[in-house]
Each structure stands twice: as structure tokens, then as C-alpha cells.
């Protein structure tokens, strides 16, 4: 490698973070700019954990896979460096690792994700799996020891789908155990349940929740839970025996990159970091308010096309045009959600019994990552696989 970071005739692409967004970027570059770029993935972890379901665990639909990142990077046409990039020197095109190693680059992609933090003091935080205190609450629910269970979420950067899945799971448990006297309530800052998918989908979700007996209180911001009451803003107290909240998100970009007060990096429609040349960001670290794996891969695809265009791989890169697809686990038949969060396409949102467009068994549907995971799963080349089920 030369001093300016080039590897022969190839340009060096450094990817900070080997999660969903980072792996998708590497795969896309291998397809769009093979032979034109030398890609290196950097992460402090040595494994890539692909866990496509969270709340679906009680339905027996969860399957968790772990992949060795060195081997996975090779399958992406990239090399892997086991290090954490902690800061960036954009003027000299250098990324600095935690051990002080300075890595030159021609193009830098930041896909370092975000951290989850408790959002409501006093409430139990749902971290993405039905375990620990959340499991204890559902045990009390099944035992008829709760008069009212409240599920809530903070405003701002979020992903609301688990909130409604937990609500529908809760009423399913109540139906199974014949404890019909317990009220399940959703308290949300949204104007309508899952309104991010669009007005029509929100209306359909609201009707489904009403049919299943879930109470929904909208435009309410949870403040704290204490002494059996959830305080919300505007000023109001809601009685509850237990409160579960989804977490709030906080970006964690390397030092040296511009970010807002919550740590999120602003990007343009091609993922370029505002004010910097040849620096991109994709996934949860960006200021895009919705945090979902499929959206992270869509951002990664836009970034890869922009880099490929810069090195001569594709003529015209396409901008990030988010499409939302998801599965709502209802405790009965799954329902499929579709929508476009940025508008401009009319309200084509829907909640239906069949998915609109590709959606493989409810997993993250990515242009490159999903086919790779399918191939690895069928070949059995995974570090570990776990499936759980309930009667």
C-alpha cells in the first residue's frame, strides 16, 4: 500500500463498523466496484450476530446466527481488522484506532450504529429480547397478578414496531390464560399507532388493536414511573402495575465527525457526511430518525453506489429512498406493513395478510445481506444457531 492509502490502482475504502450497514456496504461494493476498490472492515467485535426477530421469540419464530467476522468479510470481498475506530482526521484522510494505529483511506464509511439507553425512569426497558425483567412481567401477566400493564416509548429516534407487538403478545397471553380482567395500554408520543408507515396503515393498526382490546393513548410523552403511576406530558398520571418502555437511542460516531447533541451524524441523500469529502455514514449512526436494520441496508446501498460512481463503477448513483416493510406479530396470524416514511409517493401504506414486495419470513430484507445469510444458513456455515419455541 502506498502512503496515500492506495492499494495499486485500487482506492482504499475503510468501513468503520461491521454490523448490518457495514456488511451491506461491503457486499454492494463487491458487486458494483469489484477490482476498483480495496475494502477493509473494522470492528471491535469478532462476530457478526444476525438476530432478525426480537419480540417474536414467544411465537417460536426466533433464530439467531453468529458469524466469524474475518470469514464473513472474506465472503464480502473485503479484509477484516479487529479494531475500533475511535476518531477520524478528515483533512489527512486518516482513521485512528483505539490502539493508536492510523489507517489511511480514500473513502470512509461510518457504520458504527447507536447505543440504547433507558428512556423512562422507573420503567422496565425492553432491550430487544423477551428476557430478564420483561420476562418477569409477562409471568405476572400470565398469573393474573397485573390489573394494568402499560407499554410506552420515548419520542425522537426510535423504532415503534416492538411496542405494538408486545401489546398484542400480552393480550394473547391473557386470552390463553383466561385473565380477561387485565388492561393492556399503549402510551405513545405518536399521533396514531405506527403512523410512520402512513395514515392508512396507522388506521388499520388502530382498528386491530381496538379489536383485540388494547387501549391506545396517543400524543403522550412518558416522563417517569413511580408509586404505581406513569407521569406523562402533557400533565397526566396513568395508573399501572407495571410499565415497559422501549429504549432511547444515542449515536456513537468516531471523534472528529460533525454530529448533533444526541450523537447522530447528518448526511445527504447519498449518505455523504455534511461538510466532509469522501466520508459517508449509514445506519443507526445517522440522523435519520427511524432505526431499523432494513433501512440501514438501504442507506448502505446508496453509499456504495456513490462510492462506486466516484471510482467509475456505476454511472449515476441513486439517492436513499426509504421503503418501510415490517411484520407485526399479532399472536395469531402475522400482519405485513408497508409504507414510505418520507412521503411523495402518495399514501400507499398498508397493513395486510400478505407482504407487499419481498419480505423473507419477516427478516431484514436487504439487497445483498439477505441472500448471503440464506446461502450461509443452507450451507450450515454458521458459528451458532439457536431456535426457541413455545406451545
mmCIF file of C-alpha atoms in Angstrom:
data_model
loop_
_atom_site.group_PDB
_atom_site.id
_atom_site.type_symbol
_atom_site.label_atom_id
_atom_site.label_comp_id
_atom_site.label_asym_id
_atom_site.label_seq_id
_atom_site.Cartn_x
_atom_site.Cartn_y
_atom_site.Cartn_z
ATOM 1 C CA UNK A 1 0.000 0.000 0.000
ATOM 2 C CA UNK A 2 1.259 3.466 -0.825
ATOM 3 C CA UNK A 3 1.489 6.343 1.656
ATOM 4 C CA UNK A 4 -1.676 7.954 0.289
ATOM 5 C CA UNK A 5 -3.696 4.846 1.069
ATOM 6 C CA UNK A 6 -3.949 3.394 -2.420
ATOM 7 C CA UNK A 7 -3.558 -0.311 -2.997
ATOM 8 C CA UNK A 8 -2.123 -0.464 -6.534
ATOM 9 C CA UNK A 9 -4.704 1.045 -8.873
ATOM 10 C CA UNK A 10 -7.475 0.482 -6.376
ATOM 11 C CA UNK A 11 -8.865 3.082 -3.990
ATOM 12 C CA UNK A 12 -8.999 2.239 -0.323
ATOM 13 C CA UNK A 13 -12.471 2.078 1.253
ATOM 14 C CA UNK A 14 -12.431 1.846 5.025
ATOM 15 C CA UNK A 15 -15.660 0.809 6.771
ATOM 16 C CA UNK A 16 -15.918 1.593 10.488
ATOM 17 C CA UNK A 17 -18.393 -0.884 11.935
ATOM 18 C CA UNK A 18 -19.195 -4.399 10.713
ATOM 19 C CA UNK A 19 -22.872 -4.550 11.615
ATOM 20 C CA UNK A 20 -25.780 -4.760 9.184
ATOM 21 C CA UNK A 21 -24.939 -1.436 7.485
ATOM 22 C CA UNK A 22 -21.216 -2.120 7.232
ATOM 23 C CA UNK A 23 -21.594 -5.655 5.846
ATOM 24 C CA UNK A 24 -24.196 -4.491 3.299
ATOM 25 C CA UNK A 25 -21.847 -1.701 2.145
ATOM 26 C CA UNK A 26 -19.001 -4.177 1.612
ATOM 27 C CA UNK A 27 -21.242 -6.591 -0.299
ATOM 28 C CA UNK A 28 -22.606 -3.806 -2.505
ATOM 29 C CA UNK A 29 -19.113 -2.527 -3.311
ATOM 30 C CA UNK A 30 -18.014 -6.045 -4.190
ATOM 31 C CA UNK A 31 -20.829 -6.134 -6.731
ATOM 32 C CA UNK A 32 -20.621 -2.561 -8.041
ATOM 33 C CA UNK A 33 -16.907 -1.743 -7.886
ATOM 34 C CA UNK A 34 -15.028 -5.039 -7.812
ATOM 35 C CA UNK A 35 -11.458 -4.518 -8.974
ATOM 36 C CA UNK A 36 -11.704 -0.765 -8.405
ATOM 37 C CA UNK A 37 -11.649 -0.631 -4.612
ATOM 38 C CA UNK A 38 -9.882 -2.355 -1.736
ATOM 39 C CA UNK A 39 -12.361 -2.674 1.141
ATOM 40 C CA UNK A 40 -11.434 -3.143 4.796
ATOM 41 C CA UNK A 41 -13.987 -3.660 7.559
ATOM 42 C CA UNK A 42 -13.032 -2.584 11.094
ATOM 43 C CA UNK A 43 -14.869 -3.580 14.272
ATOM 44 C CA UNK A 44 -14.020 -4.150 17.934
ATOM 45 C CA UNK A 45 -16.155 -7.302 17.825
ATOM 46 C CA UNK A 46 -15.004 -10.547 16.256
ATOM 47 C CA UNK A 47 -18.505 -11.849 15.454
ATOM 48 C CA UNK A 48 -21.436 -10.607 13.430
ATOM 49 C CA UNK A 49 -24.683 -11.507 15.218
ATOM 50 C CA UNK A 50 -27.732 -11.677 12.995
ATOM 51 C CA UNK A 51 -30.891 -11.774 15.091
ATOM 52 C CA UNK A 52 -33.794 -10.989 12.787
ATOM 53 C CA UNK A 53 -36.524 -11.358 15.417
ATOM 54 C CA UNK A 54 -36.884 -9.933 18.901
ATOM 55 C CA UNK A 55 -40.445 -9.748 20.195
ATOM 56 C CA UNK A 56 -41.279 -12.788 18.035
ATOM 57 C CA UNK A 57 -39.442 -15.085 20.450
ATOM 58 C CA UNK A 58 -42.586 -16.184 22.306
ATOM 59 C CA UNK A 59 -44.081 -17.341 18.980
ATOM 60 C CA UNK A 60 -41.212 -19.739 18.344
ATOM 61 C CA UNK A 61 -40.048 -17.763 15.301
ATOM 62 C CA UNK A 62 -36.676 -16.636 16.533
ATOM 63 C CA UNK A 63 -33.449 -17.866 15.013
ATOM 64 C CA UNK A 64 -30.141 -16.296 15.936
ATOM 65 C CA UNK A 65 -26.972 -16.758 13.901
ATOM 66 C CA UNK A 66 -23.390 -15.813 14.692
ATOM 67 C CA UNK A 67 -20.678 -15.448 12.062
ATOM 68 C CA UNK A 68 -16.948 -15.037 12.410
ATOM 69 C CA UNK A 69 -16.274 -11.553 11.016
ATOM 70 C CA UNK A 70 -12.951 -12.449 9.430
ATOM 71 C CA UNK A 71 -14.547 -15.231 7.394
ATOM 72 C CA UNK A 72 -17.667 -13.196 6.663
ATOM 73 C CA UNK A 73 -15.591 -10.226 5.446
ATOM 74 C CA UNK A 74 -13.782 -12.518 3.044
ATOM 75 C CA UNK A 75 -17.142 -13.601 1.623
ATOM 76 C CA UNK A 76 -17.923 -9.902 1.149
ATOM 77 C CA UNK A 77 -14.747 -9.374 -0.900
ATOM 78 C CA UNK A 78 -13.184 -7.413 1.956
ATOM 79 C CA UNK A 79 -10.489 -7.794 4.591
ATOM 80 C CA UNK A 80 -11.169 -7.524 8.310
ATOM 81 C CA UNK A 81 -9.254 -5.646 11.006
ATOM 82 C CA UNK A 82 -10.123 -6.353 14.632
ATOM 83 C CA UNK A 83 -10.002 -2.796 15.955
ATOM 84 C CA UNK A 84 -12.282 0.038 16.976
ATOM 85 C CA UNK A 85 -12.022 3.285 15.022
ATOM 86 C CA UNK A 86 -12.326 5.991 17.685
ATOM 87 C CA UNK A 87 -11.500 9.162 15.746
ATOM 88 C CA UNK A 88 -11.125 10.497 12.231
ATOM 89 C CA UNK A 89 -8.753 13.042 10.688
ATOM 90 C CA UNK A 90 -10.714 14.035 7.555
ATOM 91 C CA UNK A 91 -8.143 16.614 6.405
ATOM 92 C CA UNK A 92 -5.438 13.936 6.080
ATOM 93 C CA UNK A 93 -7.829 11.066 5.340
ATOM 94 C CA UNK A 94 -6.781 9.003 8.320
ATOM 95 C CA UNK A 95 -8.828 6.954 10.777
ATOM 96 C CA UNK A 96 -7.337 6.313 14.220
ATOM 97 C CA UNK A 97 -7.912 3.046 16.085
ATOM 98 C CA UNK A 98 -8.161 2.691 19.860
ATOM 99 C CA UNK A 99 -4.605 1.314 19.952
ATOM 100 C CA UNK A 100 -3.271 4.367 18.100
ATOM 101 C CA UNK A 101 -2.944 2.748 14.684
ATOM 102 C CA UNK A 102 -3.569 5.264 11.894
ATOM 103 C CA UNK A 103 -5.347 3.872 8.858
ATOM 104 C CA UNK A 104 -5.273 5.802 5.560
ATOM 105 C CA UNK A 105 -8.324 5.801 3.306
ATOM 106 C CA UNK A 106 -9.639 7.226 0.055
ATOM 107 C CA UNK A 107 -13.262 6.782 1.156
ATOM 108 C CA UNK A 108 -14.505 6.276 4.703
ATOM 109 C CA UNK A 109 -17.876 4.755 5.599
ATOM 110 C CA UNK A 110 -19.023 5.178 9.209
ATOM 111 C CA UNK A 111 -21.490 2.473 10.257
ATOM 112 C CA UNK A 112 -20.825 2.430 13.996
ATOM 113 C CA UNK A 113 -24.504 2.295 14.957
ATOM 114 C CA UNK A 114 -26.060 3.684 18.115
ATOM 115 C CA UNK A 115 -26.294 2.725 21.752
ATOM 116 C CA UNK A 116 -29.564 2.028 23.565
ATOM 117 C CA UNK A 117 -30.254 3.767 26.857
ATOM 118 C CA UNK A 118 -33.135 3.706 29.368
ATOM 119 C CA UNK A 119 -35.799 6.215 28.381
ATOM 120 C CA UNK A 120 -38.300 6.318 31.264
ATOM 121 C CA UNK A 121 -37.060 6.406 34.886
ATOM 122 C CA UNK A 122 -38.738 3.701 36.934
ATOM 123 C CA UNK A 123 -39.928 1.698 33.923
ATOM 124 C CA UNK A 124 -38.516 -1.628 32.723
ATOM 125 C CA UNK A 125 -36.597 -1.225 29.479
ATOM 126 C CA UNK A 126 -37.170 -3.651 26.633
ATOM 127 C CA UNK A 127 -33.690 -4.223 25.179
ATOM 128 C CA UNK A 128 -34.741 -6.377 22.263
ATOM 129 C CA UNK A 129 -35.405 -9.776 23.805
ATOM 130 C CA UNK A 130 -38.118 -11.242 25.987
ATOM 131 C CA UNK A 131 -35.865 -11.904 28.973
ATOM 132 C CA UNK A 132 -34.972 -10.642 32.443
ATOM 133 C CA UNK A 133 -37.436 -8.196 33.963
ATOM 134 C CA UNK A 134 -39.589 -8.208 30.819
ATOM 135 C CA UNK A 135 -39.984 -11.969 31.189
ATOM 136 C CA UNK A 136 -40.929 -11.471 34.841
ATOM 137 C CA UNK A 137 -43.676 -9.017 33.859
ATOM 138 C CA UNK A 138 -45.149 -11.491 31.400
ATOM 139 C CA UNK A 139 -45.006 -14.175 34.082
ATOM 140 C CA UNK A 140 -47.062 -11.895 36.351
ATOM 141 C CA UNK A 141 -49.406 -11.235 33.440
ATOM 142 C CA UNK A 142 -49.990 -14.949 32.872
ATOM 143 C CA UNK A 143 -50.528 -15.427 36.602
ATOM 144 C CA UNK A 144 -53.252 -12.770 36.731
ATOM 145 C CA UNK A 145 -51.213 -10.564 39.077
ATOM 146 C CA UNK A 146 -51.486 -7.375 36.994
ATOM 147 C CA UNK A 147 -54.542 -5.171 36.706
ATOM 148 C CA UNK A 148 -52.955 -2.868 34.129
ATOM 149 C CA UNK A 149 -49.828 -3.219 32.010
ATOM 150 C CA UNK A 150 -48.611 -0.078 30.247
ATOM 151 C CA UNK A 151 -46.256 -0.204 27.252
ATOM 152 C CA UNK A 152 -44.625 3.015 26.136
ATOM 153 C CA UNK A 153 -41.836 4.606 24.093
ATOM 154 C CA UNK A 154 -39.871 7.871 24.012
ATOM 155 C CA UNK A 155 -40.164 10.472 21.285
ATOM 156 C CA UNK A 156 -37.343 11.101 18.829
ATOM 157 C CA UNK A 157 -35.074 8.497 17.275
ATOM 158 C CA UNK A 158 -36.865 5.192 17.627
ATOM 159 C CA UNK A 159 -38.494 2.140 16.112
ATOM 160 C CA UNK A 160 -42.064 1.701 17.355
ATOM 161 C CA UNK A 161 -42.987 -1.737 15.996
ATOM 162 C CA UNK A 162 -41.877 -3.724 19.113
ATOM 163 C CA UNK A 163 -44.215 -1.636 21.265
ATOM 164 C CA UNK A 164 -47.310 -2.892 19.452
ATOM 165 C CA UNK A 165 -46.008 -6.433 19.169
ATOM 166 C CA UNK A 166 -45.573 -6.541 22.938
ATOM 167 C CA UNK A 167 -49.133 -5.256 23.374
ATOM 168 C CA UNK A 168 -50.575 -7.918 21.079
ATOM 169 C CA UNK A 169 -48.398 -10.584 22.717
ATOM 170 C CA UNK A 170 -49.731 -9.503 26.110
ATOM 171 C CA UNK A 171 -53.399 -9.805 25.125
ATOM 172 C CA UNK A 172 -52.622 -13.164 23.509
ATOM 173 C CA UNK A 173 -51.208 -14.369 26.817
ATOM 174 C CA UNK A 174 -54.304 -13.086 28.611
ATOM 175 C CA UNK A 175 -56.570 -14.933 26.167
ATOM 176 C CA UNK A 176 -54.621 -18.156 26.697
ATOM 177 C CA UNK A 177 -54.688 -17.910 30.491
ATOM 178 C CA UNK A 178 -58.251 -16.578 30.735
ATOM 179 C CA UNK A 179 -57.265 -13.475 32.703
ATOM 180 C CA UNK A 180 -59.573 -11.079 30.894
ATOM 181 C CA UNK A 181 -59.648 -8.545 33.725
ATOM 182 C CA UNK A 182 -56.199 -7.144 32.920
ATOM 183 C CA UNK A 183 -55.998 -3.980 30.810
ATOM 184 C CA UNK A 184 -53.151 -3.604 28.315
ATOM 185 C CA UNK A 185 -52.465 0.040 27.460
ATOM 186 C CA UNK A 186 -50.092 1.619 24.937
ATOM 187 C CA UNK A 187 -48.911 5.159 25.694
ATOM 188 C CA UNK A 188 -47.173 6.711 22.695
ATOM 189 C CA UNK A 189 -45.964 10.151 21.546
ATOM 190 C CA UNK A 190 -47.265 9.277 18.071
ATOM 191 C CA UNK A 191 -50.488 10.797 16.756
ATOM 192 C CA UNK A 192 -51.510 7.318 15.624
ATOM 193 C CA UNK A 193 -50.116 3.804 16.142
ATOM 194 C CA UNK A 194 -47.246 3.124 13.712
ATOM 195 C CA UNK A 195 -48.051 6.350 11.890
ATOM 196 C CA UNK A 196 -44.566 6.283 10.333
ATOM 197 C CA UNK A 197 -45.882 3.709 7.849
ATOM 198 C CA UNK A 198 -48.585 6.135 6.698
ATOM 199 C CA UNK A 199 -52.107 7.209 7.567
ATOM 200 C CA UNK A 200 -53.895 4.198 6.138
ATOM 201 C CA UNK A 201 -51.617 1.684 7.862
ATOM 202 C CA UNK A 202 -51.964 3.575 11.166
ATOM 203 C CA UNK A 203 -55.738 3.465 10.877
ATOM 204 C CA UNK A 204 -55.654 -0.283 10.208
ATOM 205 C CA UNK A 205 -53.318 -0.923 13.139
ATOM 206 C CA UNK A 206 -55.564 1.138 15.393
ATOM 207 C CA UNK A 207 -58.572 -0.950 14.346
ATOM 208 C CA UNK A 208 -56.668 -4.183 15.016
ATOM 209 C CA UNK A 209 -55.631 -3.003 18.489
ATOM 210 C CA UNK A 210 -59.191 -1.940 19.293
ATOM 211 C CA UNK A 211 -60.497 -5.328 18.141
ATOM 212 C CA UNK A 212 -58.030 -7.105 20.438
ATOM 213 C CA UNK A 213 -58.900 -4.887 23.417
ATOM 214 C CA UNK A 214 -55.670 -2.852 23.572
ATOM 215 C CA UNK A 215 -56.152 0.702 24.845
ATOM 216 C CA UNK A 216 -54.070 3.314 22.976
ATOM 217 C CA UNK A 217 -53.258 6.766 24.389
ATOM 218 C CA UNK A 218 -51.609 8.917 21.707
ATOM 219 C CA UNK A 219 -49.692 12.234 21.762
ATOM 220 C CA UNK A 220 -48.452 11.379 25.270
ATOM 221 C CA UNK A 221 -44.779 11.597 26.240
ATOM 222 C CA UNK A 222 -43.737 9.333 29.128
ATOM 223 C CA UNK A 223 -41.810 11.144 31.883
ATOM 224 C CA UNK A 224 -41.351 8.686 34.778
ATOM 225 C CA UNK A 225 -42.985 5.766 36.569
ATOM 226 C CA UNK A 226 -43.252 5.777 40.359
ATOM 227 C CA UNK A 227 -45.692 4.684 43.050
ATOM 228 C CA UNK A 228 -47.919 2.853 40.604
ATOM 229 C CA UNK A 229 -48.430 5.831 38.293
ATOM 230 C CA UNK A 230 -46.901 6.775 34.948
ATOM 231 C CA UNK A 231 -46.482 10.526 34.595
ATOM 232 C CA UNK A 232 -46.830 11.725 31.002
ATOM 233 C CA UNK A 233 -46.712 15.090 29.259
ATOM 234 C CA UNK A 234 -48.998 16.954 28.789
ATOM 235 C CA UNK A 235 -49.536 16.656 32.539
ATOM 236 C CA UNK A 236 -51.359 13.439 33.307
ATOM 237 C CA UNK A 237 -50.969 10.385 35.541
ATOM 238 C CA UNK A 238 -51.840 6.874 34.356
ATOM 239 C CA UNK A 239 -52.295 4.103 36.920
ATOM 240 C CA UNK A 240 -50.228 0.983 36.196
ATOM 241 C CA UNK A 241 -48.937 -2.129 37.921
ATOM 242 C CA UNK A 242 -46.009 -2.400 35.500
ATOM 243 C CA UNK A 243 -44.558 -0.227 32.747
ATOM 244 C CA UNK A 244 -42.294 -1.446 29.941
ATOM 245 C CA UNK A 245 -40.598 1.095 27.680
ATOM 246 C CA UNK A 246 -38.548 0.771 24.532
ATOM 247 C CA UNK A 247 -35.128 2.464 24.874
ATOM 248 C CA UNK A 248 -33.923 5.763 23.537
ATOM 249 C CA UNK A 249 -31.085 5.832 21.025
ATOM 250 C CA UNK A 250 -27.851 7.790 21.064
ATOM 251 C CA UNK A 251 -25.391 7.920 18.173
ATOM 252 C CA UNK A 252 -21.790 6.857 18.702
ATOM 253 C CA UNK A 253 -19.681 8.208 15.827
ATOM 254 C CA UNK A 254 -15.879 8.432 15.955
ATOM 255 C CA UNK A 255 -14.496 11.726 17.234
ATOM 256 C CA UNK A 256 -13.761 14.269 14.534
ATOM 257 C CA UNK A 257 -17.077 13.894 12.730
ATOM 258 C CA UNK A 258 -19.839 16.509 12.984
ATOM 259 C CA UNK A 259 -22.859 15.301 14.944
ATOM 260 C CA UNK A 260 -25.899 16.698 16.720
ATOM 261 C CA UNK A 261 -26.364 16.835 20.503
ATOM 262 C CA UNK A 262 -27.589 13.224 20.519
ATOM 263 C CA UNK A 263 -24.546 11.995 18.626
ATOM 264 C CA UNK A 264 -26.195 11.458 15.239
ATOM 265 C CA UNK A 265 -24.406 12.339 12.007
ATOM 266 C CA UNK A 266 -26.152 14.402 9.353
ATOM 267 C CA UNK A 267 -25.878 13.062 5.796
ATOM 268 C CA UNK A 268 -27.097 13.977 2.323
ATOM 269 C CA UNK A 269 -29.275 11.804 0.064
ATOM 270 C CA UNK A 270 -26.253 9.710 -0.936
ATOM 271 C CA UNK A 271 -25.012 9.234 2.637
ATOM 272 C CA UNK A 272 -22.273 11.848 2.398
ATOM 273 C CA UNK A 273 -21.414 13.426 5.750
ATOM 274 C CA UNK A 274 -22.226 17.134 5.735
ATOM 275 C CA UNK A 275 -19.154 19.301 5.184
ATOM 276 C CA UNK A 276 -16.693 16.463 4.538
ATOM 277 C CA UNK A 277 -15.329 14.955 1.336
ATOM 278 C CA UNK A 278 -15.230 11.199 0.798
ATOM 279 C CA UNK A 279 -16.747 10.491 4.196
ATOM 280 C CA UNK A 280 -20.092 8.685 4.369
ATOM 281 C CA UNK A 281 -22.356 7.274 7.061
ATOM 282 C CA UNK A 282 -25.058 4.622 7.026
ATOM 283 C CA UNK A 283 -27.398 3.026 9.537
ATOM 284 C CA UNK A 284 -28.283 3.940 13.101
ATOM 285 C CA UNK A 285 -25.414 6.420 13.484
ATOM 286 C CA UNK A 286 -27.077 8.795 11.008
ATOM 287 C CA UNK A 287 -29.614 11.462 11.903
ATOM 288 C CA UNK A 288 -32.386 9.655 10.011
ATOM 289 C CA UNK A 289 -34.948 9.274 12.809
ATOM 290 C CA UNK A 290 -36.031 5.667 12.184
ATOM 291 C CA UNK A 291 -33.760 2.920 13.448
ATOM 292 C CA UNK A 292 -34.369 -0.330 11.571
ATOM 293 C CA UNK A 293 -31.983 -2.859 10.029
ATOM 294 C CA UNK A 294 -33.641 -2.823 6.608
ATOM 295 C CA UNK A 295 -33.353 0.973 6.439
ATOM 296 C CA UNK A 296 -29.680 0.722 7.403
ATOM 297 C CA UNK A 297 -29.071 -1.576 4.437
ATOM 298 C CA UNK A 298 -30.923 0.785 2.107
ATOM 299 C CA UNK A 299 -28.684 3.622 3.272
ATOM 300 C CA UNK A 300 -25.651 1.372 2.784
ATOM 301 C CA UNK A 301 -26.688 0.635 -0.792
ATOM 302 C CA UNK A 302 -26.923 4.369 -1.543
ATOM 303 C CA UNK A 303 -23.462 4.936 -0.031
ATOM 304 C CA UNK A 304 -21.957 2.069 -2.039
ATOM 305 C CA UNK A 305 -23.425 3.442 -5.270
ATOM 306 C CA UNK A 306 -22.000 6.887 -4.513
ATOM 307 C CA UNK A 307 -18.519 5.429 -3.946
ATOM 308 C CA UNK A 308 -18.815 3.163 -6.987
ATOM 309 C CA UNK A 309 -19.735 6.187 -9.111
ATOM 310 C CA UNK A 310 -16.739 8.105 -7.765
ATOM 311 C CA UNK A 311 -14.332 5.314 -8.804
ATOM 312 C CA UNK A 312 -16.025 4.598 -12.132
ATOM 313 C CA UNK A 313 -18.122 1.586 -11.176
ATOM 314 C CA UNK A 314 -21.625 2.940 -11.882
ATOM 315 C CA UNK A 315 -22.587 5.983 -13.953
ATOM 316 C CA UNK A 316 -25.274 7.581 -11.749
ATOM 317 C CA UNK A 317 -25.772 6.766 -8.069
ATOM 318 C CA UNK A 318 -29.330 6.560 -6.797
ATOM 319 C CA UNK A 319 -30.303 8.504 -3.667
ATOM 320 C CA UNK A 320 -31.583 6.929 -0.474
ATOM 321 C CA UNK A 321 -35.342 6.489 -0.986
ATOM 322 C CA UNK A 322 -36.542 4.682 2.149
ATOM 323 C CA UNK A 323 -39.125 1.939 1.903
ATOM 324 C CA UNK A 324 -40.538 0.521 5.121
ATOM 325 C CA UNK A 325 -41.514 -3.125 5.313
ATOM 326 C CA UNK A 326 -42.198 -4.992 8.500
ATOM 327 C CA UNK A 327 -44.000 -7.863 10.141
ATOM 328 C CA UNK A 328 -46.392 -7.205 13.013
ATOM 329 C CA UNK A 329 -46.546 -10.315 15.189
ATOM 330 C CA UNK A 330 -50.100 -10.386 16.496
ATOM 331 C CA UNK A 331 -50.151 -13.620 18.495
ATOM 332 C CA UNK A 332 -52.333 -15.017 15.739
ATOM 333 C CA UNK A 333 -51.556 -14.598 12.053
ATOM 334 C CA UNK A 334 -48.753 -12.127 11.270
ATOM 335 C CA UNK A 335 -49.693 -8.912 9.500
ATOM 336 C CA UNK A 336 -47.430 -7.213 6.981
ATOM 337 C CA UNK A 337 -46.741 -3.473 6.966
ATOM 338 C CA UNK A 338 -45.650 -1.334 4.051
ATOM 339 C CA UNK A 339 -45.062 2.403 3.748
ATOM 340 C CA UNK A 340 -42.778 5.225 2.736
ATOM 341 C CA UNK A 341 -41.787 7.474 5.643
ATOM 342 C CA UNK A 342 -40.746 10.463 3.535
ATOM 343 C CA UNK A 343 -43.991 10.771 1.547
ATOM 344 C CA UNK A 344 -44.001 11.960 -2.037
ATOM 345 C CA UNK A 345 -45.416 8.671 -3.304
ATOM 346 C CA UNK A 346 -48.988 9.061 -2.105
ATOM 347 C CA UNK A 347 -50.303 7.173 0.901
ATOM 348 C CA UNK A 348 -49.773 3.630 -0.353
ATOM 349 C CA UNK A 349 -49.244 2.366 3.169
ATOM 350 C CA UNK A 350 -50.967 -0.827 4.196
ATOM 351 C CA UNK A 351 -51.429 -3.499 6.843
ATOM 352 C CA UNK A 352 -52.281 -6.766 5.125
ATOM 353 C CA UNK A 353 -52.174 -10.528 5.394
ATOM 354 C CA UNK A 354 -49.597 -10.726 2.578
ATOM 355 C CA UNK A 355 -46.378 -8.723 2.214
ATOM 356 C CA UNK A 356 -46.101 -6.078 -0.483
ATOM 357 C CA UNK A 357 -42.821 -6.778 -2.228
ATOM 358 C CA UNK A 358 -40.032 -9.007 -0.935
ATOM 359 C CA UNK A 359 -40.073 -9.875 2.746
ATOM 360 C CA UNK A 360 -38.418 -13.141 3.649
ATOM 361 C CA UNK A 361 -40.024 -14.683 6.698
ATOM 362 C CA UNK A 362 -40.105 -11.307 8.429
ATOM 363 C CA UNK A 363 -36.353 -10.865 8.364
ATOM 364 C CA UNK A 364 -34.346 -7.794 7.400
ATOM 365 C CA UNK A 365 -34.781 -7.700 3.635
ATOM 366 C CA UNK A 366 -31.542 -6.411 2.175
ATOM 367 C CA UNK A 367 -30.427 -6.428 -1.443
ATOM 368 C CA UNK A 368 -27.167 -8.222 -0.645
ATOM 369 C CA UNK A 369 -27.149 -9.294 3.007
ATOM 370 C CA UNK A 370 -30.314 -11.394 2.926
ATOM 371 C CA UNK A 371 -29.216 -13.639 0.020
ATOM 372 C CA UNK A 372 -25.836 -14.110 1.710
ATOM 373 C CA UNK A 373 -27.436 -15.127 5.013
ATOM 374 C CA UNK A 374 -29.701 -17.533 3.129
ATOM 375 C CA UNK A 375 -26.714 -19.173 1.449
ATOM 376 C CA UNK A 376 -24.760 -19.430 4.689
ATOM 377 C CA UNK A 377 -27.748 -20.833 6.562
ATOM 378 C CA UNK A 378 -28.422 -23.506 3.958
ATOM 379 C CA UNK A 379 -24.752 -24.445 3.842
ATOM 380 C CA UNK A 380 -24.606 -24.626 7.630
ATOM 381 C CA UNK A 381 -21.519 -22.406 7.790
ATOM 382 C CA UNK A 382 -22.537 -20.504 10.905
ATOM 383 C CA UNK A 383 -20.796 -20.223 14.224
ATOM 384 C CA UNK A 384 -24.005 -20.981 16.065
ATOM 385 C CA UNK A 385 -27.746 -21.176 15.585
ATOM 386 C CA UNK A 386 -30.433 -21.087 18.233
ATOM 387 C CA UNK A 387 -34.170 -21.608 17.799
ATOM 388 C CA UNK A 388 -36.728 -21.471 20.566
ATOM 389 C CA UNK A 389 -40.423 -22.212 20.665
ATOM 390 C CA UNK A 390 -43.417 -22.228 22.949
ATOM 391 C CA UNK A 391 -46.520 -24.435 22.860
#
